[in-house]
mmCIF file of C-alpha atoms in Angstrom:
data_model
loop_
_atom_site.group_PDB
_atom_site.id
_atom_site.type_symbol
_atom_site.label_atom_id
_atom_site.label_comp_id
_atom_site.label_asym_id
_atom_site.label_seq_id
_atom_site.Cartn_x
_atom_site.Cartn_y
_atom_site.Cartn_z
ATOM 1 C CA MET A 1 27.966 38.762 -12.475
ATOM 2 C CA ILE A 2 24.459 40.213 -12.345
ATOM 3 C CA THR A 3 23.465 42.830 -14.884
ATOM 4 C CA ASP A 4 20.029 44.290 -15.589
ATOM 5 C CA GLY A 5 18.442 41.875 -13.128
ATOM 6 C CA SER A 6 19.585 38.750 -15.004
ATOM 7 C CA PRO A 7 22.676 36.601 -14.464
ATOM 8 C CA THR A 8 25.428 36.734 -17.076
ATOM 9 C CA VAL A 9 26.670 33.176 -17.443
ATOM 10 C CA LEU A 10 30.040 32.652 -15.737
ATOM 11 C CA ARG A 11 31.747 29.585 -17.168
ATOM 12 C CA PRO A 12 34.649 27.910 -15.375
ATOM 13 C CA ARG A 13 37.901 27.302 -17.218
ATOM 14 C CA ALA A 14 37.974 23.970 -19.030
ATOM 15 C CA LEU A 15 39.832 21.243 -17.193
ATOM 16 C CA ALA A 16 42.998 19.765 -18.690
ATOM 17 C CA ARG A 17 44.709 16.441 -18.189
ATOM 18 C CA GLY A 18 46.586 16.438 -14.897
ATOM 19 C CA ASP A 19 44.413 19.104 -13.270
ATOM 20 C CA LEU A 20 43.607 18.678 -9.590
ATOM 21 C CA VAL A 21 40.062 17.682 -8.661
ATOM 22 C CA VAL A 22 39.195 17.726 -4.956
ATOM 23 C CA ILE A 23 36.433 15.611 -3.422
ATOM 24 C CA ALA A 24 34.945 17.400 -0.427
ATOM 25 C CA SER A 25 32.254 16.940 2.224
ATOM 26 C CA LEU A 26 30.070 19.898 1.314
ATOM 27 C CA SER A 27 27.215 18.498 3.404
ATOM 28 C CA GLY A 28 26.992 14.971 4.813
ATOM 29 C CA PRO A 29 29.775 12.957 6.502
ATOM 30 C CA LEU A 30 31.698 9.963 5.182
ATOM 31 C CA HIS A 31 30.549 6.715 6.817
ATOM 32 C CA ALA A 32 32.954 3.783 6.963
ATOM 33 C CA GLN A 33 30.815 1.459 4.840
ATOM 34 C CA TYR A 34 31.048 3.867 1.892
ATOM 35 C CA GLU A 35 34.837 4.081 1.839
ATOM 36 C CA PRO A 36 35.045 1.512 -1.037
ATOM 37 C CA ASP A 37 32.608 3.578 -3.107
ATOM 38 C CA LEU A 38 34.684 6.706 -2.508
ATOM 39 C CA ARG A 39 37.847 4.896 -3.619
ATOM 40 C CA GLU A 40 36.025 3.819 -6.784
ATOM 41 C CA ALA A 41 34.985 7.448 -7.411
ATOM 42 C CA GLU A 42 38.618 8.490 -7.136
ATOM 43 C CA ALA A 43 39.533 5.797 -9.670
ATOM 44 C CA VAL A 44 36.877 7.067 -12.109
ATOM 45 C CA LEU A 45 38.238 10.617 -11.961
ATOM 46 C CA GLU A 46 41.813 9.350 -12.353
ATOM 47 C CA ARG A 47 40.775 7.374 -15.454
ATOM 48 C CA MET A 48 39.509 10.658 -16.879
ATOM 49 C CA GLY A 49 43.057 11.968 -16.520
ATOM 50 C CA PHE A 50 42.762 14.109 -13.390
ATOM 51 C CA ARG A 51 44.738 14.166 -10.172
ATOM 52 C CA VAL A 52 42.448 13.553 -7.209
ATOM 53 C CA ARG A 53 42.702 14.670 -3.608
ATOM 54 C CA ARG A 54 40.370 14.441 -0.619
ATOM 55 C CA ALA A 55 39.609 17.573 1.361
ATOM 56 C CA PRO A 56 40.489 17.317 5.092
ATOM 57 C CA LEU A 57 36.864 17.066 6.299
ATOM 58 C CA LEU A 58 36.329 13.982 4.135
ATOM 59 C CA ARG A 59 37.385 11.450 6.743
ATOM 60 C CA VAL A 60 35.586 8.558 8.376
ATOM 61 C CA GLY A 61 34.683 9.483 11.957
ATOM 62 C CA LEU A 62 34.204 13.208 11.375
ATOM 63 C CA GLN A 63 30.588 14.076 12.052
ATOM 64 C CA HIS A 64 28.572 16.906 13.583
ATOM 65 C CA TRP A 65 24.899 15.924 13.884
ATOM 66 C CA TRP A 66 23.879 15.132 10.278
ATOM 67 C CA SER A 67 26.877 16.952 8.767
ATOM 68 C CA ALA A 68 30.569 16.379 8.248
ATOM 69 C CA ALA A 69 31.270 19.381 10.502
ATOM 70 C CA PRO A 70 29.544 22.564 11.713
ATOM 71 C CA PRO A 71 28.454 24.753 8.781
ATOM 72 C CA ALA A 72 31.150 27.381 9.415
ATOM 73 C CA GLU A 73 33.884 24.722 9.127
ATOM 74 C CA ILE A 74 32.427 23.341 5.900
ATOM 75 C CA ALA A 75 32.216 26.861 4.471
ATOM 76 C CA ALA A 76 35.811 27.603 5.492
ATOM 77 C CA GLU A 77 37.043 24.477 3.731
ATOM 78 C CA LEU A 78 34.966 25.162 0.607
ATOM 79 C CA ASN A 79 36.169 28.777 0.480
ATOM 80 C CA GLY A 80 39.755 27.580 0.793
ATOM 81 C CA LEU A 81 39.229 25.314 -2.231
ATOM 82 C CA LEU A 82 37.652 28.162 -4.183
ATOM 83 C CA ARG A 83 40.672 30.389 -3.422
ATOM 84 C CA ASP A 84 43.336 27.760 -4.159
ATOM 85 C CA PRO A 85 44.563 28.212 -7.759
ATOM 86 C CA GLU A 86 45.784 24.599 -7.909
ATOM 87 C CA VAL A 87 42.263 23.260 -7.373
ATOM 88 C CA ARG A 88 40.461 23.193 -10.733
ATOM 89 C CA ALA A 89 37.213 21.412 -9.785
ATOM 90 C CA ILE A 90 35.325 20.389 -6.651
ATOM 91 C CA VAL A 91 33.195 17.252 -6.463
ATOM 92 C CA ALA A 92 30.822 16.839 -3.530
ATOM 93 C CA HIS A 93 31.225 13.517 -1.743
ATOM 94 C CA ASP A 94 27.502 13.220 -0.915
ATOM 95 C CA GLY A 95 24.392 15.273 -0.316
ATOM 96 C CA GLY A 96 22.789 15.907 3.062
ATOM 97 C CA GLN A 97 21.149 18.724 4.994
ATOM 98 C CA THR A 98 23.846 21.349 5.581
ATOM 99 C CA ALA A 99 24.122 23.859 2.731
ATOM 100 C CA PHE A 100 21.392 26.129 4.101
ATOM 101 C CA GLY A 101 23.610 26.683 7.150
ATOM 102 C CA TYR A 102 26.438 28.381 5.268
ATOM 103 C CA LEU A 103 24.907 30.202 2.288
ATOM 104 C CA ASP A 104 25.838 33.485 3.974
ATOM 105 C CA LEU A 105 29.468 32.406 4.403
ATOM 106 C CA LEU A 106 30.325 31.665 0.757
ATOM 107 C CA ASP A 107 33.246 33.608 -0.717
ATOM 108 C CA VAL A 108 31.457 35.019 -3.741
ATOM 109 C CA ASP A 109 34.485 37.122 -4.732
ATOM 110 C CA ALA A 110 36.589 33.961 -4.985
ATOM 111 C CA VAL A 111 34.031 32.475 -7.376
ATOM 112 C CA LEU A 112 34.108 35.622 -9.520
ATOM 113 C CA ARG A 113 37.925 35.692 -9.578
ATOM 114 C CA ASP A 114 38.401 32.026 -10.439
ATOM 115 C CA PRO A 115 35.198 30.153 -11.308
ATOM 116 C CA LYS A 116 35.516 26.381 -10.959
ATOM 117 C CA PRO A 117 33.159 23.495 -11.674
ATOM 118 C CA ILE A 118 31.342 22.324 -8.552
ATOM 119 C CA LEU A 119 29.739 18.930 -9.123
ATOM 120 C CA GLY A 120 26.894 17.366 -7.167
ATOM 121 C CA TYR A 121 23.162 17.074 -6.738
ATOM 122 C CA SER A 122 20.758 16.779 -3.782
ATOM 123 C CA ASP A 123 21.706 19.375 -1.132
ATOM 124 C CA VAL A 124 24.461 20.611 -3.441
ATOM 125 C CA SER A 125 21.814 21.754 -5.936
ATOM 126 C CA LEU A 126 21.174 24.581 -3.466
ATOM 127 C CA LEU A 127 24.755 25.806 -3.949
ATOM 128 C CA HIS A 128 24.314 25.732 -7.722
ATOM 129 C CA LEU A 129 21.180 27.871 -7.541
ATOM 130 C CA VAL A 130 22.551 30.411 -5.072
ATOM 131 C CA LEU A 131 25.966 30.792 -6.736
ATOM 132 C CA HIS A 132 24.314 31.121 -10.134
ATOM 133 C CA GLN A 133 21.989 33.775 -8.753
ATOM 134 C CA ARG A 134 24.842 35.701 -7.127
ATOM 135 C CA THR A 135 27.603 35.303 -9.730
ATOM 136 C CA GLY A 136 26.192 33.641 -12.846
ATOM 137 C CA LEU A 137 28.337 30.539 -12.178
ATOM 138 C CA VAL A 138 27.438 27.477 -14.231
ATOM 139 C CA GLY A 139 26.634 24.789 -11.643
ATOM 140 C CA PHE A 140 27.213 21.160 -12.531
ATOM 141 C CA HIS A 141 24.114 19.315 -11.326
ATOM 142 C CA ALA A 142 25.816 15.972 -11.824
ATOM 143 C CA ASP A 143 26.733 12.845 -9.945
ATOM 144 C CA LEU A 144 28.080 13.014 -6.429
ATOM 145 C CA ALA A 145 31.335 11.150 -5.831
ATOM 146 C CA THR A 146 30.417 8.389 -3.403
ATOM 147 C CA PRO A 147 26.809 7.384 -4.227
ATOM 148 C CA GLY A 148 27.252 8.309 -7.903
ATOM 149 C CA LEU A 149 30.659 7.913 -9.527
ATOM 150 C CA GLY A 150 31.651 5.203 -7.067
ATOM 151 C CA GLY A 151 28.226 3.623 -6.500
ATOM 152 C CA ALA A 152 25.544 3.936 -9.171
ATOM 153 C CA TRP A 153 28.105 4.022 -11.968
ATOM 154 C CA ARG A 154 29.758 0.836 -10.709
ATOM 155 C CA ARG A 155 26.395 -0.966 -10.683
ATOM 156 C CA SER A 156 25.545 0.153 -14.228
ATOM 157 C CA PRO A 157 26.168 -1.911 -17.366
ATOM 158 C CA PRO A 158 29.665 -1.356 -18.781
ATOM 159 C CA GLY A 159 28.309 0.391 -21.869
ATOM 160 C CA ARG A 160 26.431 2.926 -19.769
ATOM 161 C CA ARG A 161 29.505 3.588 -17.613
ATOM 162 C CA THR A 162 31.598 4.247 -20.699
ATOM 163 C CA GLU A 163 28.911 6.552 -22.108
ATOM 164 C CA LEU A 164 28.721 8.579 -18.898
ATOM 165 C CA GLU A 165 32.484 8.799 -18.481
ATOM 166 C CA ASP A 166 32.835 10.145 -22.002
ATOM 167 C CA LEU A 167 29.944 12.587 -21.487
ATOM 168 C CA TYR A 168 31.377 13.990 -18.231
ATOM 169 C CA LEU A 169 34.859 14.269 -19.720
ATOM 170 C CA ARG A 170 33.552 16.218 -22.721
ATOM 171 C CA LEU A 171 31.465 18.438 -20.440
ATOM 172 C CA LEU A 172 34.417 19.329 -18.197
ATOM 173 C CA THR A 173 37.176 19.627 -20.814
ATOM 174 C CA GLY A 174 35.476 20.579 -24.072
ATOM 175 C CA THR A 175 34.560 24.046 -25.280
ATOM 176 C CA GLU A 176 32.007 22.827 -27.836
ATOM 177 C CA ALA A 177 28.334 22.265 -27.049
ATOM 178 C CA ILE A 178 27.489 18.666 -26.109
ATOM 179 C CA GLY A 179 24.297 18.599 -28.165
ATOM 180 C CA ALA A 180 21.643 15.970 -27.521
ATOM 181 C CA LEU A 181 21.886 14.045 -24.254
ATOM 182 C CA PRO A 182 21.554 10.262 -24.639
ATOM 183 C CA THR A 183 17.903 9.223 -24.494
ATOM 184 C CA THR A 184 16.660 6.047 -22.795
ATOM 185 C CA PRO A 185 13.262 4.274 -22.782
ATOM 186 C CA SER A 186 12.383 5.842 -19.411
ATOM 187 C CA TRP A 187 11.949 9.280 -21.031
ATOM 188 C CA GLU A 188 8.270 10.131 -21.504
ATOM 189 C CA CYS A 189 6.444 13.000 -23.153
ATOM 190 C CA TRP A 190 3.969 14.289 -20.572
ATOM 191 C CA ARG A 191 2.996 17.326 -22.615
ATOM 192 C CA PRO A 192 4.312 17.906 -26.153
ATOM 193 C CA GLY A 193 5.991 21.069 -27.324
ATOM 194 C CA ARG A 194 9.342 22.759 -27.755
ATOM 195 C CA ALA A 195 11.262 25.262 -25.676
ATOM 196 C CA GLU A 196 14.692 26.851 -25.708
ATOM 197 C CA GLY A 197 16.183 28.696 -22.771
ATOM 198 C CA PRO A 198 18.530 28.560 -19.776
ATOM 199 C CA LEU A 199 18.502 25.374 -17.719
ATOM 200 C CA LEU A 200 17.549 26.003 -14.074
ATOM 201 C CA GLY A 201 16.651 23.573 -11.322
ATOM 202 C CA GLY A 202 17.642 20.940 -8.793
ATOM 203 C CA VAL A 203 15.839 19.096 -6.014
ATOM 204 C CA VAL A 204 12.326 20.530 -5.968
ATOM 205 C CA ASN A 205 12.280 21.050 -2.196
ATOM 206 C CA ARG A 206 15.491 23.109 -2.413
ATOM 207 C CA ILE A 207 14.102 25.195 -5.275
ATOM 208 C CA ALA A 208 11.000 25.951 -3.210
ATOM 209 C CA LEU A 209 12.805 26.556 0.087
ATOM 210 C CA VAL A 210 15.475 28.874 -1.283
ATOM 211 C CA GLN A 211 12.692 31.170 -2.486
ATOM 212 C CA ALA A 212 11.958 31.871 1.201
ATOM 213 C CA THR A 213 15.455 33.307 1.744
ATOM 214 C CA ARG A 214 17.288 36.460 0.717
ATOM 215 C CA TYR A 215 19.058 34.292 -1.868
ATOM 216 C CA ALA A 216 15.843 33.639 -3.774
ATOM 217 C CA LEU A 217 16.176 33.656 -7.541
ATOM 218 C CA PRO A 218 14.274 36.615 -8.971
ATOM 219 C CA VAL A 219 11.239 35.419 -10.883
ATOM 220 C CA ASP A 220 12.585 37.162 -13.986
ATOM 221 C CA HIS A 221 15.438 34.639 -14.073
ATOM 222 C CA PHE A 222 12.906 31.931 -14.916
ATOM 223 C CA THR A 223 11.519 33.753 -17.952
ATOM 224 C CA GLY A 224 11.798 31.275 -20.822
ATOM 225 C CA ALA A 225 13.841 28.862 -18.714
ATOM 226 C CA VAL A 226 13.701 25.089 -18.897
ATOM 227 C CA LEU A 227 13.015 24.067 -15.311
ATOM 228 C CA PHE A 228 14.409 20.673 -14.296
ATOM 229 C CA TRP A 229 13.663 19.050 -10.953
ATOM 230 C CA GLU A 230 13.521 15.766 -9.058
ATOM 231 C CA GLU A 231 12.679 14.679 -5.535
ATOM 232 C CA MET A 232 13.872 12.140 -2.990
ATOM 233 C CA GLY A 233 11.985 11.063 0.131
ATOM 234 C CA GLY A 234 8.851 12.530 1.643
ATOM 235 C CA HIS A 235 5.417 11.991 0.179
ATOM 236 C CA ALA A 236 3.731 12.569 -3.158
ATOM 237 C CA SER A 237 1.621 15.256 -1.528
ATOM 238 C CA HIS A 238 4.818 17.134 -0.620
ATOM 239 C CA VAL A 239 5.814 17.225 -4.297
ATOM 240 C CA TRP A 240 2.380 18.608 -5.150
ATOM 241 C CA SER A 241 2.814 21.277 -2.445
ATOM 242 C CA TYR A 242 6.320 22.276 -3.577
ATOM 243 C CA LEU A 243 5.068 22.698 -7.135
ATOM 244 C CA HIS A 244 2.286 24.912 -5.849
ATOM 245 C CA VAL A 245 4.922 27.024 -4.075
ATOM 246 C CA LEU A 246 6.550 27.540 -7.479
ATOM 247 C CA ARG A 247 3.144 28.376 -8.920
ATOM 248 C CA HIS A 248 2.402 30.948 -6.220
ATOM 249 C CA ALA A 249 5.884 32.435 -6.665
ATOM 250 C CA GLY A 250 5.077 33.044 -10.329
ATOM 251 C CA ILE A 251 7.799 30.693 -11.549
ATOM 252 C CA LEU A 252 5.468 28.361 -13.459
ATOM 253 C CA ASP A 253 4.044 31.366 -15.316
ATOM 254 C CA ARG A 254 7.527 32.259 -16.600
ATOM 255 C CA ILE A 255 9.143 28.969 -17.618
ATOM 256 C CA GLY A 256 9.271 27.779 -21.211
ATOM 257 C CA GLY A 257 9.546 24.058 -20.467
ATOM 258 C CA MET A 258 9.954 21.441 -17.750
ATOM 259 C CA VAL A 259 12.085 18.319 -17.367
ATOM 260 C CA VAL A 260 11.223 15.954 -14.515
ATOM 261 C CA GLY A 261 13.609 13.397 -13.050
ATOM 262 C CA VAL A 262 12.789 9.924 -11.785
ATOM 263 C CA PRO A 263 11.500 10.180 -8.177
ATOM 264 C CA HIS A 264 13.305 8.170 -5.508
ATOM 265 C CA LEU A 265 11.767 6.780 -2.322
ATOM 266 C CA VAL A 266 8.831 9.180 -2.500
ATOM 267 C CA ASP A 267 5.932 7.706 -0.534
ATOM 268 C CA GLY A 268 2.894 7.385 -2.751
ATOM 269 C CA LEU A 269 4.913 7.268 -5.974
ATOM 270 C CA GLU A 270 6.454 3.841 -5.392
ATOM 271 C CA GLY A 271 5.103 0.748 -7.107
ATOM 272 C CA PRO A 272 3.886 0.049 -10.631
ATOM 273 C CA ASP A 273 0.631 2.015 -10.586
ATOM 274 C CA PRO A 274 0.671 4.960 -8.151
ATOM 275 C CA SER A 275 -2.422 7.113 -7.828
ATOM 276 C CA PRO A 276 -1.957 9.914 -8.507
ATOM 277 C CA SER A 277 1.091 9.390 -10.694
ATOM 278 C CA LEU A 278 3.860 11.977 -10.853
ATOM 279 C CA ARG A 279 2.660 12.880 -14.341
ATOM 280 C CA GLU A 280 -0.835 13.550 -13.017
ATOM 281 C CA ILE A 281 0.537 15.692 -10.175
ATOM 282 C CA VAL A 282 2.635 17.799 -12.540
ATOM 283 C CA LEU A 283 -0.136 18.366 -15.058
ATOM 284 C CA ASP A 284 -2.621 19.135 -12.289
ATOM 285 C CA VAL A 285 -0.449 21.953 -10.935
ATOM 286 C CA LEU A 286 0.454 23.299 -14.368
ATOM 287 C CA GLY A 287 -3.204 23.511 -15.310
ATOM 288 C CA ASP A 288 -3.720 25.085 -18.720
ATOM 289 C CA ARG A 289 -0.211 26.567 -18.954
ATOM 290 C CA ASP A 290 1.214 25.699 -22.367
ATOM 291 C CA VAL A 291 4.458 24.227 -21.058
ATOM 292 C CA PRO A 292 6.086 21.169 -22.685
ATOM 293 C CA VAL A 293 7.001 18.524 -20.123
ATOM 294 C CA LEU A 294 9.502 15.687 -20.462
ATOM 295 C CA GLY A 295 9.407 13.123 -17.641
ATOM 296 C CA GLY A 296 11.449 10.157 -16.482
ATOM 297 C CA VAL A 297 14.858 11.685 -17.242
ATOM 298 C CA GLU A 298 17.829 10.204 -15.373
ATOM 299 C CA PHE A 299 19.188 12.872 -13.074
ATOM 300 C CA GLY A 300 19.112 13.060 -9.304
ATOM 301 C CA HIS A 301 18.746 10.340 -6.707
ATOM 302 C CA ALA A 302 17.348 7.489 -8.807
ATOM 303 C CA GLY A 303 20.601 6.340 -10.416
ATOM 304 C CA PRO A 304 23.524 7.430 -12.601
ATOM 305 C CA ASN A 305 23.082 11.090 -13.480
ATOM 306 C CA LEU A 306 22.947 12.801 -16.797
ATOM 307 C CA PRO A 307 24.612 16.180 -16.178
ATOM 308 C CA MET A 308 22.347 19.239 -16.026
ATOM 309 C CA PRO A 309 24.597 22.340 -16.241
ATOM 310 C CA VAL A 310 22.721 25.125 -14.475
ATOM 311 C CA GLY A 311 22.572 28.314 -16.509
ATOM 312 C CA ILE A 312 23.466 27.178 -20.028
ATOM 313 C CA ARG A 313 20.952 27.241 -22.877
ATOM 314 C CA VAL A 314 19.200 24.038 -23.823
ATOM 315 C CA ALA A 315 16.628 22.950 -26.377
ATOM 316 C CA LEU A 316 13.735 20.773 -25.262
ATOM 317 C CA ASP A 317 11.472 18.834 -27.621
ATOM 318 C CA ALA A 318 9.172 16.899 -25.324
ATOM 319 C CA GLY A 319 7.248 15.246 -28.169
ATOM 320 C CA ASP A 320 10.429 13.792 -29.687
ATOM 321 C CA ARG A 321 11.899 13.122 -26.220
ATOM 322 C CA GLU A 322 15.002 15.230 -26.828
ATOM 323 C CA LEU A 323 17.048 17.492 -24.564
ATOM 324 C CA SER A 324 20.077 19.183 -26.092
ATOM 325 C CA LEU A 325 22.811 21.289 -24.496
ATOM 326 C CA LEU A 326 23.270 24.225 -26.880
ATOM 327 C CA GLU A 327 26.286 25.803 -25.192
ATOM 328 C CA PRO A 328 29.502 24.549 -23.580
ATOM 329 C CA ALA A 329 29.580 24.533 -19.778
ATOM 330 C CA VAL A 330 33.252 25.580 -19.639
ATOM 331 C CA ARG A 331 35.428 28.026 -21.523
#
C-alpha cells in the first residue's frame, strides 16, 4: 500500500514445496523452436520442488502481432492467476512489447489481497515498477522461463547452474535475508562509494518510458534508492538519452547508488573497445553527482540472471564490488 507518498513494502508469502507455479505469456508469444527451452524451464522449477503449470495463452501458434494475444486477453489471464488462491507464483515465459497495453487493466486489489511473486525481466520489469508503485509489491526482476531458466541456465557451467538454483530457491522460500550476491570477475567499480537503500530498476527504456505515464514512480520513491538498470537493443546513444531522461526527471539527484547490468546487442557498445564505453556514458550523465556505481553485474538480457528484488533494501559497496540483499523478499 502507499502511505505518506512512499510505498510500504508488500512481500508475497514464501513458497513451500508442492506449491503451484504457473508459467504465463505476459508479453511475447511462444514460438515452436523454443518449446524445448520451455520444457527445460519446467524441469528446473520441478527440481526446486514446485508443481508447474502452463497458462492457457502459453501455446505454440497463439500470436497477435508481437504479442501472445491482445493486451486485454493477457490482462484477463494474469488477473485470473492473481485471483486464484492455488497459484503461488507466476513466471513470465518471455519478454516482449505488450505490458504497456494493459497497465490500466491490472487487478490491483487482487495483488493487495494475495501478493504473489511475479518473476521476469525485460518487458516484465515494467510490471514490477508499476505494481510496486501502486501496491508496494516486491517484484522479482529475475530470469524469464524460456530464455533464462530453460536457455541461459542450460548453457551455463554446472556449478553456476547449481549456484543459481540454490539462490532462487532461498529467495522464494526463505524468510531470512540472502546477504551478499555471488560476485564474478565481470563486476567493475566505475565510481567507488557505499550506499544503502531500496532496490529499484529494470530495463532502462522502461524506467524512462513509464515516467511519461500516469503510473510514473514519484521522484520521492528514488530518494536514497539503489538504481539498477540494463539495456537490450538500440544504440549507445539511446542509453545516453534514457539516462538524461532520468536526470531531467530528478531521479539521478535522488538515488544513493547505481548498479549497471551487462548490455546486450546495443549498437555501439559491442566489441572489445567501444567508444564511448558504457562506463563513460554513465559517468558523463552523472556528472559530479557523488553516486557509487557498480558495473558489469549479471542481470537482464546478457545471460543467467542474478535476482534483483524490487523494493527491498540492499547495501552497495562499489569499491569492494559487493551487493547485498539486506531483507527477505518473501514473508
